[in-house]
Short mmCIF file of C-alpha atoms and ligand atoms in Angstrom, two decimals:
data_model
loop_
_atom_site.label_atom_id
_atom_site.label_comp_id
_atom_site.label_asym_id
_atom_site.label_seq_id
_atom_site.Cartn_x
_atom_site.Cartn_y
_atom_site.Cartn_z
CA MET A 1 -1.38 -23.19 27.00
CA LYS A 2 -1.60 -19.66 25.67
CA PRO A 3 0.57 -18.81 22.65
CA ARG A 4 3.15 -16.08 23.26
CA VAL A 5 2.74 -13.16 20.90
CA CYS A 6 5.10 -10.26 20.34
CA VAL A 7 3.28 -7.14 19.12
CA THR A 8 5.95 -4.87 17.70
CA ARG A 9 4.27 -1.47 18.15
CA ARG A 10 1.06 0.39 19.04
CA ILE A 11 -2.01 -0.88 17.20
CA PRO A 12 -5.70 0.00 17.61
CA GLU A 13 -7.14 -1.19 20.92
CA VAL A 14 -9.56 -3.72 19.35
CA GLY A 15 -6.64 -5.76 18.05
CA ILE A 16 -4.88 -5.93 21.42
CA LYS A 17 -8.12 -6.74 23.24
CA LEU A 18 -8.78 -9.67 20.96
CA LEU A 19 -5.21 -10.98 21.20
CA ARG A 20 -5.31 -10.77 25.00
CA GLU A 21 -8.37 -13.02 25.13
CA TYR A 22 -6.39 -15.93 23.67
CA CYS A 23 -2.69 -15.15 23.94
CA GLU A 24 0.02 -14.09 26.30
CA VAL A 25 0.81 -10.72 24.74
CA ARG A 26 4.06 -8.82 24.92
CA TYR A 27 2.93 -5.41 23.75
CA ARG A 28 5.28 -2.59 22.82
CA ASP A 29 2.81 0.27 23.17
CA VAL A 30 4.78 2.92 21.26
CA MET A 31 4.24 4.55 17.89
CA ALA A 32 7.71 3.91 16.43
CA PRO A 33 8.44 0.59 14.73
CA MET A 34 10.54 -1.93 16.62
CA SER A 35 14.28 -1.66 16.04
CA ARG A 36 16.00 -4.58 14.39
CA GLU A 37 17.97 -5.43 17.55
CA GLU A 38 14.81 -5.50 19.64
CA LEU A 39 12.98 -7.55 17.03
CA LEU A 40 15.77 -10.12 16.95
CA ARG A 41 15.66 -10.28 20.74
CA GLU A 42 11.89 -10.29 21.23
CA ILE A 43 11.18 -12.93 18.63
CA ARG A 44 13.43 -15.49 20.33
CA ASP A 45 10.76 -17.13 22.46
CA ALA A 46 7.63 -15.95 20.64
CA ASP A 47 5.10 -18.33 19.10
CA ALA A 48 3.83 -15.50 16.94
CA LEU A 49 4.87 -12.12 15.65
CA TYR A 50 2.30 -9.38 15.11
CA CYS A 51 4.04 -6.79 12.96
CA THR A 52 3.55 -3.99 10.46
CA LEU A 53 5.09 -3.22 7.09
CA SER A 54 7.81 -1.14 8.77
CA GLU A 55 9.54 -4.18 10.27
CA LYS A 56 11.59 -6.28 7.90
CA VAL A 57 10.96 -9.94 8.61
CA ASP A 58 13.79 -11.56 6.68
CA LYS A 59 15.70 -14.84 7.05
CA GLU A 60 17.69 -13.61 10.03
CA VAL A 61 14.58 -12.60 11.96
CA ILE A 62 12.74 -15.79 11.02
CA ASP A 63 15.73 -17.91 12.10
CA ALA A 64 15.90 -16.02 15.40
CA GLY A 65 12.29 -17.04 16.10
CA LYS A 66 13.01 -20.59 17.16
CA ASN A 67 9.37 -21.20 18.21
CA LEU A 68 7.79 -18.99 15.57
CA LYS A 69 4.60 -20.43 14.10
CA VAL A 70 2.65 -17.42 12.83
CA ILE A 71 3.47 -14.00 11.42
CA ALA A 72 0.48 -11.65 11.37
CA THR A 73 1.02 -8.39 9.55
CA MET A 74 -1.33 -5.45 9.86
CA SER A 75 -1.09 -4.78 6.13
CA ALA A 76 -2.35 -6.16 2.86
CA GLY A 77 1.16 -6.05 1.37
CA VAL A 78 3.65 -8.70 2.48
CA ASP A 79 6.77 -7.43 0.66
CA HIS A 80 8.49 -6.82 4.03
CA ILE A 81 8.36 -10.55 4.80
CA ASP A 82 10.50 -13.29 3.26
CA VAL A 83 7.40 -15.31 2.38
CA ASP A 84 9.17 -18.23 0.68
CA TYR A 85 11.55 -18.73 3.56
CA ALA A 86 8.82 -18.50 6.18
CA THR A 87 6.72 -20.97 4.21
CA SER A 88 9.64 -23.40 3.88
CA LYS A 89 9.92 -23.34 7.66
CA GLY A 90 6.21 -24.04 8.11
CA ILE A 91 5.39 -20.56 9.40
CA TYR A 92 1.88 -19.28 8.70
CA ILE A 93 1.50 -15.72 7.38
CA VAL A 94 -1.77 -13.84 7.80
CA HIS A 95 -2.42 -10.34 6.45
CA THR A 96 -5.30 -7.91 5.94
CA PRO A 97 -6.59 -7.94 2.36
CA GLY A 98 -10.07 -6.71 1.52
CA VAL A 99 -10.72 -4.63 4.63
CA LEU A 100 -8.79 -1.63 3.33
CA THR A 101 -9.88 -1.70 -0.30
CA ASP A 102 -12.39 1.15 -0.33
CA THR A 103 -10.45 3.36 2.06
CA THR A 104 -7.34 3.05 -0.10
CA ALA A 105 -9.31 3.67 -3.30
CA ASP A 106 -10.89 6.76 -1.69
CA PHE A 107 -7.42 8.03 -0.91
CA ALA A 108 -6.08 7.39 -4.41
CA TRP A 109 -8.92 9.65 -5.53
CA ALA A 110 -8.12 12.23 -2.86
CA LEU A 111 -4.55 12.38 -4.18
CA LEU A 112 -5.72 12.48 -7.78
CA MET A 113 -8.11 15.36 -7.14
CA ALA A 114 -5.68 17.25 -4.92
CA THR A 115 -2.95 16.95 -7.54
CA ALA A 116 -5.07 17.78 -10.58
CA ARG A 117 -6.72 20.78 -8.93
CA ARG A 118 -3.65 21.95 -6.98
CA VAL A 119 -5.44 21.85 -3.63
CA VAL A 120 -2.28 21.68 -1.50
CA GLU A 121 -0.50 24.47 -3.39
CA ALA A 122 -3.61 26.63 -3.13
CA ASP A 123 -3.89 26.05 0.61
CA LYS A 124 -0.23 27.02 1.07
CA LEU A 125 -0.73 30.16 -0.99
CA VAL A 126 -3.66 31.32 1.15
CA ARG A 127 -1.84 30.61 4.43
CA ALA A 128 1.29 32.41 3.20
CA GLY A 129 -0.78 35.57 2.64
CA LYS A 130 -0.11 35.40 -1.11
CA TRP A 131 -3.76 35.45 -2.23
CA GLU A 132 -3.57 38.78 -4.04
CA PHE A 133 -6.78 39.19 -6.05
CA SER A 134 -10.17 37.84 -5.05
CA TRP A 135 -10.46 36.03 -8.39
CA ALA A 136 -8.17 36.00 -11.40
CA PRO A 137 -8.80 34.42 -14.81
CA THR A 138 -5.46 32.64 -14.89
CA MET A 139 -4.83 31.97 -11.21
CA MET A 140 -3.93 28.40 -10.11
CA LEU A 141 -5.14 26.62 -13.20
CA GLY A 142 -5.22 22.85 -12.91
CA TYR A 143 -6.52 19.93 -14.92
CA ASP A 144 -10.09 18.67 -15.31
CA VAL A 145 -10.75 15.19 -14.07
CA HIS A 146 -14.25 14.55 -15.40
CA GLY A 147 -14.45 13.18 -18.90
CA LYS A 148 -10.72 12.37 -19.07
CA THR A 149 -8.95 9.04 -19.52
CA LEU A 150 -7.92 7.14 -16.41
CA GLY A 151 -5.30 4.39 -16.65
CA ILE A 152 -5.30 1.84 -13.86
CA ILE A 153 -2.21 -0.35 -13.59
CA GLY A 154 -2.90 -3.33 -11.36
CA PHE A 155 -6.52 -4.43 -11.38
CA GLY A 156 -6.96 -6.28 -8.12
CA ARG A 157 -9.45 -5.25 -5.47
CA ILE A 158 -8.14 -1.69 -5.07
CA GLY A 159 -7.72 -1.03 -8.79
CA GLN A 160 -11.30 -2.17 -9.33
CA ALA A 161 -12.57 0.06 -6.50
CA VAL A 162 -10.79 3.01 -8.13
CA ALA A 163 -12.55 2.19 -11.41
CA ARG A 164 -15.97 2.13 -9.68
CA ARG A 165 -15.37 5.66 -8.44
CA ALA A 166 -14.21 6.86 -11.88
CA LYS A 167 -17.59 6.02 -13.38
CA GLY A 168 -19.08 8.94 -11.46
CA PHE A 169 -16.61 11.25 -13.18
CA ASN A 170 -17.70 10.03 -16.57
CA MET A 171 -14.18 8.92 -17.45
CA ARG A 172 -12.87 6.56 -20.05
CA ILE A 173 -11.23 3.84 -17.99
CA LEU A 174 -8.32 1.72 -19.25
CA TYR A 175 -6.68 -0.97 -17.17
CA TYR A 176 -3.72 -3.29 -17.31
CA ASP A 177 -2.94 -6.30 -15.19
CA VAL A 178 -1.05 -9.53 -15.79
CA VAL A 179 -4.45 -11.18 -15.51
CA ARG A 180 -7.11 -9.78 -17.83
CA ARG A 181 -10.52 -9.50 -16.07
CA GLU A 182 -12.95 -9.85 -18.96
CA ASP A 183 -15.63 -10.86 -16.46
CA LEU A 184 -15.57 -7.33 -14.98
CA GLU A 185 -15.12 -5.24 -18.10
CA LYS A 186 -18.78 -4.65 -18.89
CA GLU A 187 -19.91 -4.13 -15.31
CA LEU A 188 -17.15 -1.61 -14.56
CA GLY A 189 -17.06 -0.06 -18.02
CA VAL A 190 -13.32 -0.64 -18.37
CA GLU A 191 -11.14 -1.51 -21.38
CA TYR A 192 -8.08 -3.76 -21.22
CA ARG A 193 -4.93 -2.33 -22.82
CA PRO A 194 -1.23 -3.19 -22.81
CA MET A 195 0.61 -1.07 -20.27
CA GLU A 196 2.46 0.98 -22.91
CA GLU A 197 -0.79 2.01 -24.53
CA ILE A 198 -2.16 3.15 -21.20
CA LEU A 199 0.95 5.20 -20.52
CA ARG A 200 0.62 6.92 -23.89
CA GLU A 201 -3.12 7.56 -23.73
CA ALA A 202 -4.09 8.20 -20.14
CA ASP A 203 -4.49 11.63 -18.56
CA PHE A 204 -4.19 10.02 -15.12
CA VAL A 205 -2.21 6.86 -14.36
CA THR A 206 -2.77 5.24 -10.99
CA LEU A 207 -0.72 2.30 -9.68
CA HIS A 208 -2.23 -0.59 -7.71
CA VAL A 209 0.25 -3.45 -8.07
CA PRO A 210 1.93 -5.35 -5.23
CA LEU A 211 5.70 -4.97 -4.92
CA THR A 212 7.39 -8.05 -6.37
CA PRO A 213 10.63 -8.55 -8.32
CA GLN A 214 8.49 -8.15 -11.48
CA THR A 215 6.96 -4.81 -10.45
CA GLU A 216 10.05 -3.18 -8.92
CA LYS A 217 10.79 0.00 -10.93
CA LEU A 218 7.86 -0.80 -13.23
CA ILE A 219 7.70 2.92 -13.96
CA GLY A 220 11.11 4.29 -14.90
CA GLU A 221 12.55 6.86 -17.28
CA LYS A 222 11.34 5.02 -20.38
CA GLU A 223 7.77 4.73 -19.13
CA LEU A 224 7.65 8.32 -17.86
CA LYS A 225 8.78 9.53 -21.27
CA MET A 226 5.88 7.65 -22.89
CA MET A 227 3.34 9.57 -20.82
CA LYS A 228 1.60 12.74 -21.95
CA LYS A 229 3.16 16.03 -20.89
CA THR A 230 -0.16 16.83 -19.22
CA ALA A 231 -0.44 13.46 -17.46
CA ILE A 232 -0.62 12.96 -13.71
CA LEU A 233 0.81 9.90 -11.95
CA ILE A 234 -0.69 8.60 -8.69
CA ASN A 235 0.93 5.98 -6.45
CA THR A 236 -0.66 4.44 -3.37
CA SER A 237 0.89 0.97 -3.82
CA ARG A 238 4.60 0.75 -2.95
CA GLY A 239 7.29 3.34 -3.55
CA LYS A 240 9.72 0.92 -5.18
CA VAL A 241 7.29 0.37 -8.05
CA ILE A 242 8.54 3.72 -9.38
CA ASP A 243 12.13 4.68 -10.09
CA GLN A 244 11.97 7.70 -7.81
CA GLU A 245 15.06 9.41 -9.17
CA ALA A 246 13.63 9.24 -12.69
CA LEU A 247 10.30 10.56 -11.44
CA ALA A 248 11.90 13.55 -9.72
CA LYS A 249 13.65 14.35 -13.00
CA ALA A 250 10.42 13.89 -14.97
CA LEU A 251 8.57 16.27 -12.66
CA LYS A 252 11.34 18.85 -12.63
CA GLU A 253 11.76 18.82 -16.39
CA ARG A 254 8.00 18.53 -16.94
CA TRP A 255 7.96 15.31 -18.95
CA ILE A 256 4.70 14.85 -17.06
CA ALA A 257 2.56 17.48 -15.35
CA ALA A 258 2.40 16.25 -11.78
CA ALA A 259 2.30 13.35 -9.35
CA GLY A 260 0.51 12.40 -6.15
CA LEU A 261 2.52 10.03 -3.99
CA ASP A 262 1.64 8.27 -0.75
CA VAL A 263 4.52 5.77 -0.87
CA PHE A 264 8.25 6.11 -1.41
CA GLU A 265 11.40 4.08 -2.02
CA GLU A 266 12.53 5.01 1.48
CA GLU A 267 10.01 5.84 4.23
CA PRO A 268 9.96 8.28 5.91
CA LEU A 269 10.94 10.28 2.83
CA PRO A 270 14.40 11.75 3.55
CA ALA A 271 14.36 15.52 4.08
CA ASP A 272 16.87 15.97 1.24
CA SER A 273 14.74 14.15 -1.33
CA PRO A 274 14.54 16.18 -4.56
CA LEU A 275 10.77 15.60 -4.52
CA ILE A 276 10.39 17.92 -1.54
CA GLU A 277 11.53 20.94 -3.55
CA LEU A 278 9.00 20.40 -6.32
CA GLU A 279 5.63 22.15 -6.45
CA ASN A 280 4.00 19.77 -8.91
CA VAL A 281 3.88 16.83 -6.54
CA VAL A 282 1.59 16.12 -3.59
CA LEU A 283 3.33 14.07 -0.91
CA THR A 284 1.57 12.15 1.88
CA PRO A 285 3.09 9.83 4.52
CA HIS A 286 1.75 6.36 3.56
CA ILE A 287 -1.74 7.01 4.92
CA ALA A 288 -4.01 5.62 2.19
CA SER A 289 -5.57 3.11 4.59
CA ALA A 290 -5.53 5.46 7.57
CA SER A 291 -9.15 5.91 8.54
CA HIS A 292 -10.37 5.10 12.06
CA ASP A 293 -12.70 2.34 10.86
CA THR A 294 -10.25 0.70 8.50
CA ARG A 295 -7.31 0.66 10.89
CA ASN A 296 -9.59 -0.92 13.52
CA ARG A 297 -10.65 -3.55 10.99
CA MET A 298 -7.04 -4.23 9.99
CA ALA A 299 -5.92 -4.62 13.61
CA GLU A 300 -8.74 -7.04 14.34
CA TYR A 301 -8.37 -9.03 11.11
CA ALA A 302 -4.67 -9.70 11.61
CA ALA A 303 -5.37 -10.75 15.22
CA SER A 304 -8.30 -13.02 14.34
CA GLY A 305 -6.29 -14.69 11.55
CA MET A 306 -3.50 -15.48 13.98
CA ILE A 307 -5.92 -16.84 16.57
CA SER A 308 -7.58 -19.07 13.95
CA VAL A 309 -4.22 -20.70 13.19
CA PHE A 310 -3.64 -21.39 16.88
CA LYS A 311 -7.14 -22.89 17.07
CA GLY A 312 -6.23 -25.20 14.20
CA GLU A 313 -8.56 -23.48 11.72
CA VAL A 314 -7.64 -22.17 8.25
CA PRO A 315 -7.99 -18.39 8.41
CA GLU A 316 -9.54 -16.69 5.38
CA ASN A 317 -6.67 -14.19 5.42
CA LEU A 318 -3.93 -16.84 5.21
CA TYR A 319 -1.41 -15.55 2.66
CA ASN A 320 0.88 -18.54 2.13
CA LYS A 321 -1.62 -21.35 1.57
CA ASP A 322 1.25 -23.72 0.62
CA VAL A 323 2.26 -23.79 4.26
CA LEU A 324 -0.65 -26.14 4.94
CA LYS A 325 1.25 -28.83 3.03
CA ILE A 326 4.48 -28.18 4.90
CA LYS A 327 3.14 -27.97 8.42
CA PRO A 328 -0.42 -29.16 9.02
CA LEU A 329 -2.59 -27.05 11.30
CA SER A 330 -2.72 -29.91 13.83
CA GLU A 331 0.97 -29.19 14.56
CA VAL A 332 0.41 -25.51 15.34
CA LYS A 333 -2.85 -25.85 17.26
CA ILE A 334 -2.20 -24.56 20.77
CA ILE A 335 -5.55 -23.15 21.86
C1 DGY B 401 -0.89 -2.19 3.13
O1 DGY B 401 -1.77 -2.65 3.87
O2 DGY B 401 -0.13 -2.92 2.50
C2 DGY B 401 -0.81 -0.70 3.03
O3 DGY B 401 0.26 -0.24 2.33
C3 DGY B 401 -0.91 -0.04 4.38
O4 DGY B 401 -2.22 -0.01 4.69
#
């Protein structure tokens, strides 16, 4: 018997092709995420859900999936899924760690450079016909990146990849994580510091933590006030890690110099967000992992993890390993 899979929205072709080899696929081939009503309806007879971070898979959705055995999410983050509840019900969760590390780190750097050197503002100025003098000694001055201090908060795969890139800019690199990585400090040329020290000392602070109850609003008014007036804050992790209202105030009142943000408390960012009015912030629509190669890899990895579960094999991208104790693979093996 082929497992029935509900794919909530358009994904790269490689993912669908792979799923169709092993599963009966109900594919919603549209760009927009699935509405809640449709999700609650479509999950009713599905053996598996293939979703993205835009669909909230909470208790209600999980309960509606009477036959649900696997949730595959085309994302590294799983904060949109009630992991504990799914695990308690013996539902396997697979995600896409590792395959987006370098692409996301590249993008954190793109934001950092664009923000420090005012690339977006400069582009707008040229297009608006406001480029007045061919060169001017004080036109569009930004901040140097090379030789400065970079603070990395969250030192998992992506934080480490950001550090590797910083070496080429001859930066002093400080990092904080709940787990100190002494084993990597020499190789990557990084120094461990408490978070407060990083906030006070760094010229650039970049966030790479998962969203959990412990990291929600990790950066608020108090933390922003600790930062240098010339500091730049970069976020490619999750919007809720920053208190966005406090950040808008900090940028407006220049407690810090600027920010580069790819993620927001609410996505899409509402048109009336105070951030939109500000010039000292670069805003991008949650695209840090959006390269052709990486999105193909993510689509395929989520699909192959799901198929492994149905074959009775432990996938390397299984997120909730505890589920193995609750429901053995022999009970979910269909293929
Ligand atoms: C993730 O995978 O969690 C990113 O935010 C999207 O690529």
